[in-house]
Each structure stands twice: as structure tokens, then as C-alpha cells.
Tab-separated table of C-alpha atoms in Angstrom:
chain	number	residue	atom	x	y	z
A	1	MET	CA	122.574	91.840	87.768
A	2	SER	CA	120.447	88.821	88.592
A	3	PRO	CA	116.959	88.643	87.048
A	4	ILE	CA	114.180	89.923	89.256
A	5	LYS	CA	110.882	88.065	89.113
A	6	PRO	CA	107.737	90.179	89.212
A	7	THR	CA	106.345	90.101	92.708
A	8	GLY	CA	102.864	91.513	92.379
A	9	GLY	CA	103.508	95.178	91.986
A	10	PHE	CA	104.722	97.965	94.129
A	11	ILE	CA	103.699	99.344	97.468
A	12	PRO	CA	101.091	101.954	96.604
A	13	ARG	CA	102.490	105.459	96.335
A	14	ASP	CA	101.619	107.494	99.436
A	15	ARG	CA	100.035	110.547	97.875
A	16	ASN	CA	99.536	112.125	101.300
A	17	TRP	CA	103.330	112.235	101.489
A	18	GLN	CA	104.151	113.085	97.857
A	19	PRO	CA	103.422	116.639	96.712
A	20	ASP	CA	100.020	117.460	95.229
A	21	ALA	CA	99.731	118.422	91.563
A	22	LEU	CA	98.128	121.787	92.311
A	23	THR	CA	100.394	123.951	94.487
A	24	PRO	CA	99.519	127.620	93.675
A	25	PRO	CA	102.542	129.305	95.316
A	26	TYR	CA	104.541	127.437	92.646
A	27	LYS	CA	102.718	129.316	89.868
A	28	THR	CA	103.427	127.086	86.899
A	29	SER	CA	101.597	124.218	88.650
A	30	VAL	CA	98.257	126.035	88.363
A	31	LYS	CA	97.711	125.315	84.681
A	32	ARG	CA	99.832	122.148	84.574
A	33	SER	CA	97.947	120.120	87.201
A	34	PRO	CA	95.220	117.586	86.340
A	35	GLN	CA	91.846	118.325	87.936
A	36	ALA	CA	90.228	114.896	87.602
A	37	ALA	CA	91.051	112.177	90.086
A	38	LEU	CA	93.785	109.748	89.088
A	39	LEU	CA	92.624	106.321	88.007
A	40	SER	CA	93.916	103.516	90.226
A	41	PHE	CA	94.319	99.934	89.042
A	42	PRO	CA	96.454	96.895	89.912
A	43	SER	CA	99.878	97.112	88.364
A	44	THR	CA	100.651	94.855	85.404
A	45	LEU	CA	103.831	93.837	83.620
A	46	SER	CA	103.732	97.249	81.882
A	47	GLU	CA	104.462	98.917	85.228
A	48	GLU	CA	106.459	96.105	86.876
A	49	THR	CA	109.119	95.952	84.169
A	50	SER	CA	111.654	98.604	83.252
A	51	PRO	CA	114.473	99.159	80.763
A	52	VAL	CA	117.907	97.823	81.638
A	53	PHE	CA	120.927	100.111	81.327
A	54	GLY	CA	124.305	98.424	81.259
A	55	HIS	CA	127.583	99.874	82.456
A	56	ASN	CA	128.665	99.879	78.831
A	57	ILE	CA	126.701	103.094	78.240
A	58	LEU	CA	128.949	104.935	80.717
A	59	GLY	CA	132.002	106.940	79.740
A	60	GLU	CA	134.937	107.190	82.092
A	61	LEU	CA	134.089	110.756	83.224
A	62	ASP	CA	130.264	110.495	83.225
A	63	ASN	CA	130.253	110.742	87.025
A	64	ASP	CA	132.823	113.530	87.250
A	65	LEU	CA	131.268	116.936	86.485
A	66	ILE	CA	134.466	118.686	87.452
A	67	LEU	CA	136.190	117.184	84.422
A	68	ASN	CA	133.597	115.826	81.985
A	69	TYR	CA	133.120	119.137	80.135
A	70	ALA	CA	136.518	120.666	80.896
A	71	GLN	CA	139.289	121.415	78.412
A	72	ALA	CA	142.383	119.314	78.843
A	73	GLY	CA	144.251	120.474	81.936
A	74	GLU	CA	141.329	122.616	83.138
A	75	SER	CA	138.545	121.999	85.633
A	76	ALA	CA	135.254	123.502	86.713
A	77	ILE	CA	135.318	126.469	89.122
A	78	GLY	CA	133.533	126.149	92.472
A	79	PRO	CA	133.555	124.290	95.792
A	80	ARG	CA	134.628	120.748	94.989
A	81	ILE	CA	132.283	118.127	96.439
A	82	ILE	CA	131.558	114.411	96.285
A	83	VAL	CA	127.888	113.429	96.345
A	84	HIS	CA	127.309	109.842	97.357
A	85	GLY	CA	124.625	107.596	98.811
A	86	ARG	CA	122.467	104.602	98.080
A	87	VAL	CA	119.390	103.970	96.040
A	88	LEU	CA	117.125	101.921	98.295
A	89	ASP	CA	113.592	100.630	98.141
A	90	GLU	CA	110.984	101.150	100.839
A	91	ASN	CA	111.934	97.761	102.295
A	92	GLY	CA	115.418	99.098	102.909
A	93	ARG	CA	117.075	96.950	100.211
A	94	GLY	CA	119.694	98.426	97.893
A	95	VAL	CA	118.581	98.772	94.273
A	96	PRO	CA	121.450	97.553	92.035
A	97	GLY	CA	121.818	98.456	88.378
A	98	ALA	CA	119.741	101.634	88.686
A	99	LEU	CA	120.513	104.420	86.214
A	100	VAL	CA	120.933	107.692	88.103
A	101	GLU	CA	121.155	110.941	86.083
A	102	PHE	CA	121.898	114.323	87.617
A	103	TRP	CA	122.048	117.893	86.443
A	104	GLN	CA	122.695	121.273	88.025
A	105	ALA	CA	123.692	124.932	87.593
A	106	ASN	CA	127.304	126.046	87.949
A	107	ALA	CA	128.816	127.669	91.046
A	108	GLY	CA	127.155	131.006	90.084
A	109	GLY	CA	123.711	129.536	89.633
A	110	ARG	CA	123.876	129.547	85.795
A	111	TYR	CA	122.565	126.620	83.776
A	112	ARG	CA	124.057	125.671	80.444
A	113	HIS	CA	120.781	125.673	78.472
A	114	LYS	CA	119.601	127.456	75.337
A	115	LYS	CA	116.592	128.978	77.090
A	116	GLU	CA	118.477	130.241	80.142
A	117	ALA	CA	119.236	133.973	80.375
A	118	TYR	CA	120.500	134.653	83.907
A	119	GLN	CA	123.347	137.156	83.865
A	120	ALA	CA	125.715	135.037	85.935
A	121	ALA	CA	128.482	133.798	83.699
A	122	LEU	CA	128.819	130.341	82.190
A	123	ASP	CA	131.866	128.380	83.266
A	124	PRO	CA	133.558	127.252	80.045
A	125	ASN	CA	134.728	124.121	81.802
A	126	PHE	CA	131.419	123.076	83.336
A	127	GLY	CA	128.572	121.340	81.470
A	128	GLY	CA	126.364	120.413	84.391
A	129	CYS	CA	125.271	116.850	83.748
A	130	GLY	CA	126.403	113.439	84.834
A	131	ARG	CA	125.182	109.894	85.254
A	132	THR	CA	126.068	106.599	86.861
A	133	ILE	CA	124.655	103.146	87.550
A	134	THR	CA	124.284	101.870	91.108
A	135	ALA	CA	126.559	99.013	92.346
A	136	GLU	CA	125.340	95.693	93.738
A	137	ASP	CA	124.499	97.309	97.112
A	138	GLY	CA	122.699	100.228	95.458
A	139	SER	CA	125.481	102.714	96.107
A	140	TYR	CA	126.478	105.533	93.771
A	141	GLU	CA	128.772	108.524	93.823
A	142	PHE	CA	129.865	111.404	91.673
A	143	ARG	CA	132.169	114.403	91.827
A	144	THR	CA	131.022	117.924	91.059
A	145	ILE	CA	131.116	121.545	92.226
A	146	GLN	CA	128.508	122.849	94.615
A	147	PRO	CA	125.850	124.719	92.586
A	148	GLY	CA	124.914	128.294	93.418
A	149	PRO	CA	121.412	129.630	94.284
A	150	TYR	CA	119.443	130.836	91.317
A	151	PRO	CA	116.724	133.522	90.855
A	152	TRP	CA	113.565	132.572	88.959
A	153	PRO	CA	110.481	134.388	87.763
A	154	ASN	CA	107.828	133.170	90.193
A	155	GLY	CA	107.340	135.680	92.985
A	156	MET	CA	109.117	139.043	92.629
A	157	ASN	CA	112.153	137.869	94.572
A	158	ASP	CA	112.248	134.091	94.545
A	159	TRP	CA	115.557	132.236	94.621
A	160	ARG	CA	116.031	128.490	94.382
A	161	PRO	CA	118.236	126.957	97.096
A	162	ALA	CA	121.405	125.346	95.837
A	163	HIS	CA	120.180	122.065	94.391
A	164	ILE	CA	121.011	119.111	92.181
A	165	HIS	CA	118.321	117.411	90.105
A	166	PHE	CA	118.115	113.598	90.119
A	167	SER	CA	116.390	111.234	87.715
A	168	VAL	CA	116.269	107.569	88.830
A	169	PHE	CA	115.159	104.319	87.203
A	170	GLY	CA	114.324	101.293	89.383
A	171	HIS	CA	113.358	97.780	88.279
A	172	GLY	CA	109.788	98.738	87.374
A	173	PHE	CA	108.559	101.730	85.414
A	174	ALA	CA	106.179	102.459	88.344
A	175	GLN	CA	109.274	103.382	90.371
A	176	ARG	CA	110.361	106.102	87.967
A	177	LEU	CA	111.283	109.197	89.958
A	178	ILE	CA	112.674	112.692	89.458
A	179	THR	CA	113.561	114.780	92.482
A	180	GLN	CA	115.959	117.416	93.766
A	181	MET	CA	118.709	117.329	96.411
A	182	TYR	CA	119.263	120.273	98.739
A	183	PHE	CA	122.226	121.097	100.975
A	184	GLU	CA	122.157	121.056	104.787
A	185	GLY	CA	121.907	124.555	106.312
A	186	ASP	CA	120.876	126.502	103.179
A	187	PRO	CA	118.623	129.377	104.355
A	188	HIS	CA	116.757	129.410	101.001
A	189	ILE	CA	115.268	125.969	101.675
A	190	LYS	CA	112.474	127.302	103.887
A	191	LEU	CA	111.706	130.213	101.529
A	192	CYS	CA	111.375	128.238	98.269
A	193	PRO	CA	107.895	127.633	96.751
A	194	ILE	CA	109.129	124.468	95.044
A	195	VAL	CA	110.484	123.041	98.320
A	196	GLY	CA	107.171	124.353	99.736
A	197	VAL	CA	105.151	121.810	97.762
A	198	LEU	CA	106.515	119.223	100.192
A	199	LYS	CA	103.982	118.548	102.931
A	200	SER	CA	106.129	118.151	106.011
A	201	GLN	CA	109.479	118.996	107.491
A	202	GLU	CA	110.200	115.259	107.352
A	203	ALA	CA	109.718	115.336	103.571
A	204	VAL	CA	112.059	118.353	103.261
A	205	ASP	CA	114.621	116.581	105.392
A	206	ALA	CA	114.408	113.523	103.119
A	207	LEU	CA	115.704	115.659	100.272
A	208	THR	CA	118.381	117.506	102.259
A	209	ALA	CA	121.886	116.058	102.018
A	210	LEU	CA	124.114	116.173	105.077
A	211	LEU	CA	127.752	117.181	105.075
A	212	ASP	CA	129.663	113.917	105.378
A	213	MET	CA	133.103	114.624	106.818
A	214	ASN	CA	133.905	110.886	106.856
A	215	ARG	CA	133.886	110.849	103.040
A	216	THR	CA	135.668	114.129	102.376
A	217	VAL	CA	139.022	113.931	100.717
A	218	PRO	CA	141.410	116.066	102.781
A	219	MET	CA	142.843	119.038	100.913
A	220	ASP	CA	140.633	118.124	97.896
A	221	SER	CA	136.817	117.778	98.202
A	222	ARG	CA	134.082	117.901	100.806
A	223	ALA	CA	131.340	115.240	100.651
A	224	PHE	CA	127.534	115.181	100.986
A	225	LYS	CA	125.457	112.046	101.524
A	226	PHE	CA	122.127	111.652	99.726
A	227	ASP	CA	120.082	108.453	99.844
A	228	ILE	CA	117.206	108.004	97.427
A	229	VAL	CA	114.268	105.734	98.210
A	230	LEU	CA	112.178	104.124	95.453
A	231	ARG	CA	108.890	102.305	95.887
A	232	GLY	CA	109.207	98.837	97.385
A	233	GLN	CA	107.923	95.649	95.804
A	234	ARG	CA	105.032	93.844	97.453
A	235	GLN	CA	104.949	90.094	98.036
A	236	THR	CA	101.966	88.331	96.483
A	237	TYR	CA	101.531	84.915	98.062
A	238	PHE	CA	97.774	85.246	98.057
A	239	GLU	CA	97.118	86.812	94.691
A	240	ASN	CA	95.336	85.130	91.835
A	241	ARG	CA	98.377	85.247	89.623
A	242	LYS	CA	99.049	82.473	87.143
A	243	GLU	CA	102.466	80.848	87.177
A	244	GLY	CA	104.908	82.814	85.072
A	245	LEU	CA	102.847	85.966	84.765
B	1	MET	CA	104.544	102.068	122.625
B	2	THR	CA	103.823	99.690	119.812
B	3	GLN	CA	106.491	98.249	117.562
B	4	ARG	CA	107.456	100.163	114.462
B	5	LEU	CA	107.002	98.915	110.895
B	6	ASP	CA	110.363	100.334	109.844
B	7	TYR	CA	109.623	100.875	106.183
B	8	LEU	CA	111.407	103.758	104.504
B	9	LYS	CA	109.398	106.483	102.852
B	10	GLU	CA	109.687	106.909	99.111
B	11	SER	CA	111.807	109.964	98.287
B	12	PRO	CA	109.451	112.891	97.696
B	13	SER	CA	109.248	113.968	94.082
B	14	GLN	CA	110.156	117.438	92.857
B	15	THR	CA	109.540	119.012	89.499
B	16	ALA	CA	111.990	118.231	86.703
B	17	GLY	CA	112.149	121.971	86.062
B	18	PRO	CA	112.661	123.823	82.786
B	19	TYR	CA	116.195	122.509	82.248
B	20	VAL	CA	115.493	118.785	82.499
B	21	HIS	CA	117.172	118.471	79.104
B	22	ILE	CA	120.605	119.205	80.593
B	23	GLY	CA	120.440	115.953	82.548
B	24	CYS	CA	118.264	113.720	80.386
B	25	THR	CA	118.835	114.845	76.826
B	26	PRO	CA	122.028	116.941	77.016
B	27	ASN	CA	122.849	116.685	73.330
B	28	PHE	CA	119.427	118.212	72.566
B	29	THR	CA	120.538	121.389	74.376
B	30	GLY	CA	124.050	121.375	72.957
B	31	ILE	CA	126.037	119.572	75.651
B	32	ASP	CA	127.967	116.812	73.971
B	33	ILE	CA	129.412	114.723	76.779
B	34	TYR	CA	127.856	111.292	76.215
B	35	GLY	CA	128.032	111.139	72.452
B	36	GLY	CA	124.267	110.774	72.128
B	37	ASP	CA	121.051	111.029	74.087
B	38	LEU	CA	119.532	107.935	75.731
B	39	GLY	CA	116.144	106.896	74.373
B	40	THR	CA	116.460	108.773	71.077
B	41	SER	CA	116.302	105.505	69.166
B	42	MET	CA	114.274	102.492	70.300
B	43	LYS	CA	115.715	100.241	67.590
B	44	THR	CA	119.230	98.845	67.526
B	45	GLY	CA	118.731	96.857	64.318
B	46	PRO	CA	115.945	95.397	62.184
B	47	VAL	CA	112.881	94.932	64.386
B	48	LYS	CA	110.000	92.471	64.224
B	49	GLY	CA	106.451	93.730	63.810
B	50	GLN	CA	104.832	96.869	62.423
B	51	GLU	CA	106.991	99.961	62.658
B	52	ILE	CA	104.985	103.015	63.638
B	53	THR	CA	105.511	106.686	64.443
B	54	ILE	CA	103.686	108.398	67.253
B	55	ARG	CA	103.553	112.156	67.394
B	56	GLY	CA	101.795	114.473	69.814
B	57	ILE	CA	101.878	117.619	71.874
B	58	VAL	CA	101.407	118.132	75.611
B	59	TYR	CA	98.955	121.000	76.259
B	60	ASP	CA	98.508	122.920	79.505
B	61	GLY	CA	95.180	123.993	80.967
B	62	THR	CA	94.933	127.054	78.715
B	63	GLY	CA	95.451	124.970	75.566
B	64	THR	CA	98.999	126.225	75.093
B	65	PRO	CA	101.538	123.667	73.807
B	66	MET	CA	104.174	122.875	76.421
B	67	ARG	CA	107.596	123.326	74.954
B	68	ASP	CA	109.532	122.088	77.970
B	69	ALA	CA	107.944	118.739	78.770
B	70	MET	CA	109.862	115.486	78.573
B	71	ILE	CA	107.993	112.306	77.687
B	72	GLU	CA	109.192	108.756	78.162
B	73	ILE	CA	107.437	105.667	76.848
B	74	TRP	CA	107.821	102.024	77.833
B	75	GLN	CA	106.305	99.138	75.938
B	76	PRO	CA	106.674	95.511	74.947
B	77	ASP	CA	107.834	94.364	71.518
B	78	ALA	CA	105.486	93.190	68.773
B	79	ALA	CA	105.113	89.821	70.513
B	80	GLY	CA	104.165	91.427	73.854
B	81	LEU	CA	107.547	90.785	75.512
B	82	PHE	CA	109.496	93.383	77.480
B	83	ALA	CA	113.256	93.975	77.095
B	84	SER	CA	113.492	93.923	80.931
B	85	ALA	CA	115.356	91.938	83.534
B	86	ASN	CA	111.938	91.185	84.990
B	87	GLU	CA	110.639	89.527	81.837
B	88	THR	CA	110.218	85.815	82.551
B	89	ARG	CA	107.952	84.761	79.667
B	90	GLY	CA	110.531	84.698	76.899
B	91	GLN	CA	113.220	86.595	75.032
B	92	ALA	CA	112.143	89.970	73.738
B	93	ASP	CA	113.252	91.228	70.307
B	94	PRO	CA	116.969	91.881	70.854
B	95	ASN	CA	116.858	94.845	68.449
B	96	PHE	CA	114.106	96.690	70.297
B	97	THR	CA	114.738	98.533	73.602
B	98	GLY	CA	111.061	99.225	74.428
B	99	TRP	CA	112.033	102.515	75.990
B	100	GLY	CA	111.983	105.945	74.400
B	101	ARG	CA	112.561	109.476	75.603
B	102	SER	CA	111.593	112.653	73.756
B	103	PRO	CA	112.097	116.280	74.834
B	104	GLY	CA	109.663	117.534	72.198
B	105	ASP	CA	110.529	120.187	69.656
B	106	MET	CA	111.909	123.283	71.394
B	107	ASN	CA	109.609	125.581	69.307
B	108	THR	CA	106.440	123.555	68.757
B	109	GLY	CA	106.629	121.111	71.669
B	110	GLU	CA	105.828	118.184	69.365
B	111	PHE	CA	107.282	114.880	70.474
B	112	THR	CA	108.005	111.947	68.146
B	113	PHE	CA	108.599	108.281	68.826
B	114	GLU	CA	109.731	105.854	66.135
B	115	THR	CA	108.650	102.526	67.580
B	116	VAL	CA	106.751	99.329	66.845
B	117	LYS	CA	103.098	98.574	67.550
B	118	PRO	CA	103.153	96.652	70.841
B	119	GLY	CA	101.822	93.182	71.238
B	120	ALA	CA	99.250	92.333	73.912
B	121	VAL	CA	100.282	91.740	77.508
B	122	PRO	CA	98.303	89.809	80.138
B	123	PHE	CA	96.564	91.398	83.144
B	124	PRO	CA	97.439	89.800	86.503
B	125	ASP	CA	94.281	87.655	86.347
B	126	GLY	CA	95.255	86.206	82.949
B	127	ARG	CA	92.917	88.222	80.725
B	128	MET	CA	94.681	89.952	77.871
B	129	GLN	CA	95.084	93.722	77.844
B	130	ALA	CA	94.664	95.661	74.623
B	131	PRO	CA	97.937	96.784	73.007
B	132	HIS	CA	99.168	99.837	74.871
B	133	ILE	CA	102.236	101.896	75.677
B	134	THR	CA	103.000	103.328	79.095
B	135	ALA	CA	103.807	107.046	79.010
B	136	TRP	CA	105.352	109.226	81.699
B	137	ILE	CA	105.373	113.001	81.539
B	138	VAL	CA	107.503	115.450	83.506
B	139	ALA	CA	107.943	119.212	83.100
B	140	ARG	CA	108.295	122.517	84.814
B	141	GLY	CA	105.128	122.913	86.894
B	142	ILE	CA	104.562	119.139	87.292
B	143	ASN	CA	105.462	118.189	90.855
B	144	LEU	CA	105.178	114.422	90.375
B	145	GLY	CA	105.587	112.638	87.016
B	146	LEU	CA	102.270	111.777	85.345
B	147	HIS	CA	101.582	108.229	84.178
B	148	THR	CA	99.193	107.527	81.347
B	149	ARG	CA	98.672	104.919	78.643
B	150	ILE	CA	98.577	105.133	74.861
B	151	TYR	CA	96.003	102.735	73.373
B	152	PHE	CA	95.214	102.553	69.655
B	153	ALA	CA	91.921	103.729	68.169
B	154	ASP	CA	92.233	101.133	65.417
B	155	GLU	CA	92.038	98.279	67.941
B	156	PRO	CA	88.333	98.612	68.861
B	157	GLU	CA	87.748	94.956	69.721
B	158	ALA	CA	90.782	94.627	71.969
B	159	ASN	CA	90.018	98.000	73.597
B	160	ALA	CA	86.430	96.899	74.294
B	161	ALA	CA	87.756	93.909	76.258
B	162	ASP	CA	90.647	95.670	77.999
B	163	PRO	CA	90.502	95.053	81.779
B	164	ILE	CA	91.418	98.674	82.550
B	165	LEU	CA	89.498	100.568	79.910
B	166	THR	CA	86.329	98.641	80.773
B	167	ARG	CA	86.494	99.644	84.440
B	168	ILE	CA	86.696	103.380	83.770
B	169	GLU	CA	83.523	104.944	85.081
B	170	HIS	CA	83.599	107.924	82.713
B	171	GLN	CA	83.626	106.054	79.425
B	172	ASN	CA	83.381	109.373	77.554
B	173	ARG	CA	86.967	110.089	78.641
B	174	ILE	CA	88.384	106.941	77.010
B	175	PRO	CA	89.175	108.738	73.732
B	176	THR	CA	91.779	110.757	75.652
B	177	LEU	CA	93.809	107.498	75.850
B	178	LEU	CA	93.482	106.572	72.150
B	179	ALA	CA	96.145	107.308	69.555
B	180	GLU	CA	94.388	108.171	66.298
B	181	LYS	CA	95.731	106.780	63.049
B	182	THR	CA	96.683	109.679	60.729
B	183	ALA	CA	98.273	107.618	57.934
B	184	ASP	CA	99.664	104.140	57.459
B	185	GLY	CA	102.003	103.604	60.363
B	186	SER	CA	101.406	107.048	61.827
B	187	TYR	CA	99.502	107.906	64.962
B	188	ARG	CA	98.705	111.069	66.907
B	189	PHE	CA	98.476	111.138	70.688
B	190	ASP	CA	98.018	114.572	72.276
B	191	VAL	CA	98.026	115.020	76.024
B	192	HIS	CA	95.846	117.606	77.829
B	193	LEU	CA	96.953	118.173	81.382
B	194	GLN	CA	93.821	119.989	82.439
B	195	GLY	CA	90.347	121.047	81.270
B	196	PRO	CA	87.430	119.539	79.362
B	197	SER	CA	89.546	117.134	77.317
B	198	GLU	CA	91.879	116.247	80.186
B	199	THR	CA	93.806	113.043	79.590
B	200	ILE	CA	93.188	110.208	82.060
B	201	PHE	CA	96.216	109.868	84.365
B	202	PHE	CA	96.886	106.794	86.451
B	203	ASP	CA	97.882	106.085	90.022
B	204	ILE	CA	99.902	102.954	89.392
């Protein structure tokens, strides 16, 4: 990965597009949302730099959730899918070398976590986490099983749509992002209070992966395409920035 | 019709949820696929500078410790250099990653970072900023990760000249950004998401 020179910070985050902190139908947000206004300031090297993750951290099966927790000769149960796409910035450029981490429930909607008590069974061959690093063009892919919907104690009968969580690092810590991917056509999407924190159908669509028949592997796996967009870097020809800072 | 600007929109954020550990600190919740959790150690060998420990708890608006938050920190080394591809001012300490990730204790919620006291880093106009650490907090109930900064209460002169601290209108809120020294090399930095002692969060 070639070194990236600081360019004067990132395009300001559009907080009319991003979800608000306080979203009462998602009940936990009520006591976990700041009430004071956020403090804005010009970004500095603290926000324009970010840790570097090399491919050497990756194991051979880190991007294969069907096999990475399975006993030898076994595999996870559920609809086999490939999830692929690109990590881009707002200028449309691919973001290479980005660490992408993902986690999800199994095909029955059960997470492998100590604090999880849903009665759906664990799959002994499914852990539910994976990671990869984007290629030179920002592309990534992984193999998994399609997660199941999952009930949660919010309203009396709330169910999460099938979803995969994503955590993404860019080239500046100001780009740090965690989000969720949904699946085209899931009827739970429009009922979910967490999806409901999104402010427009366009924002919901931005997190909804499309079935991608061009990338399916016949007689093996279907595919879904999910692009992720991180904040873009501004150009700073006119800023009072000393050489080398 | 006018032309279009054709920028993409940043992907909307969603909460990390209660099971963020599965993806970000899987070993912490008993899933041993990677052989270790990223960000557990910020040191890969002997480091330069003063080694410090920072502990704290994230509290919700009722004063209850949050036991499912994940905190990440990002900082320069003792000389003020970042272990980043974007660092153009020199070579950072090769034994210091600058990045840490803590899920907090599953019962108490207390997070711990074994790190070094950061050196000063310039503001874009050339003035020096006081030593600080960038912190980022996600959890169930937080729709978009919260950015804040950890400054040090035992750096009063540098803090008094810091370009960001000095422009805060509500100066009485500055202590919410200061890690308090509790012993030699030990600091406490609690985060309050909401209420009278609410931590200052940044739009960066």
C-alpha cells in the first residue's frame, strides 16, 4: 500500500443523513445518547491518521465463516452465500488496505455469545465472525451462511431482519465506521426500530445488499453485493498548512 | 436540470449491538478463531517513553456502568509520531502500535489500556496540541460511534494552550476530557454518555 499524505481532513459527516443519537423507538438509545451538542473542530493528524493492518494478521479461513469454526470435514448449516463488494470513499475511489470485520448470528438467528439466551440452537460448526483486508481496488469478499432473523427485547414482538454487522477502518480514524448489512426483500426491514433510526428510504437502501446472480457459484453458493462508503478526503490547496504537517 | 455533483453518500451507521465482541474481540467471548484479539496489546516490544495504564468505565444516563461498550483508542508514540501510513514527519516507535481496543470487563464494564503517554502533535496551523488520545465508543444503543479525546489532568500548562480545549465555550465541561492521575503511571478516565457530567463528544 502506497503512503497516503494527509490532505486536510475529511468531508464533514452529514449528520442529517446519519442517524441521530436519540431514537426513542430503539429504547436503549434513550439513556445512551448525549444531550449536549457535539463539538466541531478542524481535523488534525489525530483524526487523519489510522492504524495499519497488514495481510499477515489474516489466517487462511478468516474470510470463510462456513469453515473457520467447523470441525474437520464439517461445515456450517444454512444457505451458503458469498458477500462481496468494495469499500469506497465519498469521491468514489476504492479504499485499499482497509480492515473489514464482520459478525452475525447463525441460520437460526442464534449468536455465539456468553450473554445470548435465545432458544434457537447453536450450530457446533459455526462461530459467526470473519475478517479480511481490501485489495488495491478496495474490493473484499467472504463466504458465510445467510443469518436468520432474531427476536429481541425492545417492543413486545420485535424481530431483527437477517443482518450482518460490519466494522471498517479507513485511512483516518475519522472514517471509523460500524454498520449493518440487510438482505434484499426481507419483510422485517420496514418493521425494525434499528433500521428505523435511518432517516430515509435511500439510507435504508444503502444498507440493503442485492442478490447478485453474476457472482453466484452454480450448485454451490448464492451471492450478495454490498458496497461500503467511507468519508472522503478533502483537498486543501488553500489552507494555512505548513509543509509536512 | 443542473449538473450533478456525483459524490457518494457515506454508508449510514448502525449500532454495534450487544454482541460486538463476536466480531471485534471474539476471544473475549470464547471464540478462538484468530488466535488472539486485535488491539489487546499496544506494545510489540520495549517502547520509548513513559508507560501508563488508563482505566475507566462508560456510564449511561442513569449512572449505570455499561457492560457492553467497546472502546478503541488511537494515539501517537511518546515522540508525537503516529504508526500510520499517513505519517510523513518521521518514523514512529516500531514497537508501539498506537491503537488499542477494549471490550471492558463483562461484569464491571471497566476498560483498561496499557499504553504510553503520548507526545504532542501539531494543530493544522502549527500550534502544538496538548498530549491527548483519541477515543471512539460504540455499544448497544449508540447509533453512531462517539468520538472524544483523553487529555491529562497533570499537563495543566499544555492543556491551557491547547487549540481545541481553549475554544470550548463551556470551560466547566473541560474536566470531562481529563484523565486523572491515580498513582504513578495510572490514570482514570470515565465516560458519561448523558446527564450533568456528560463527556464532551466531538464532530470530527
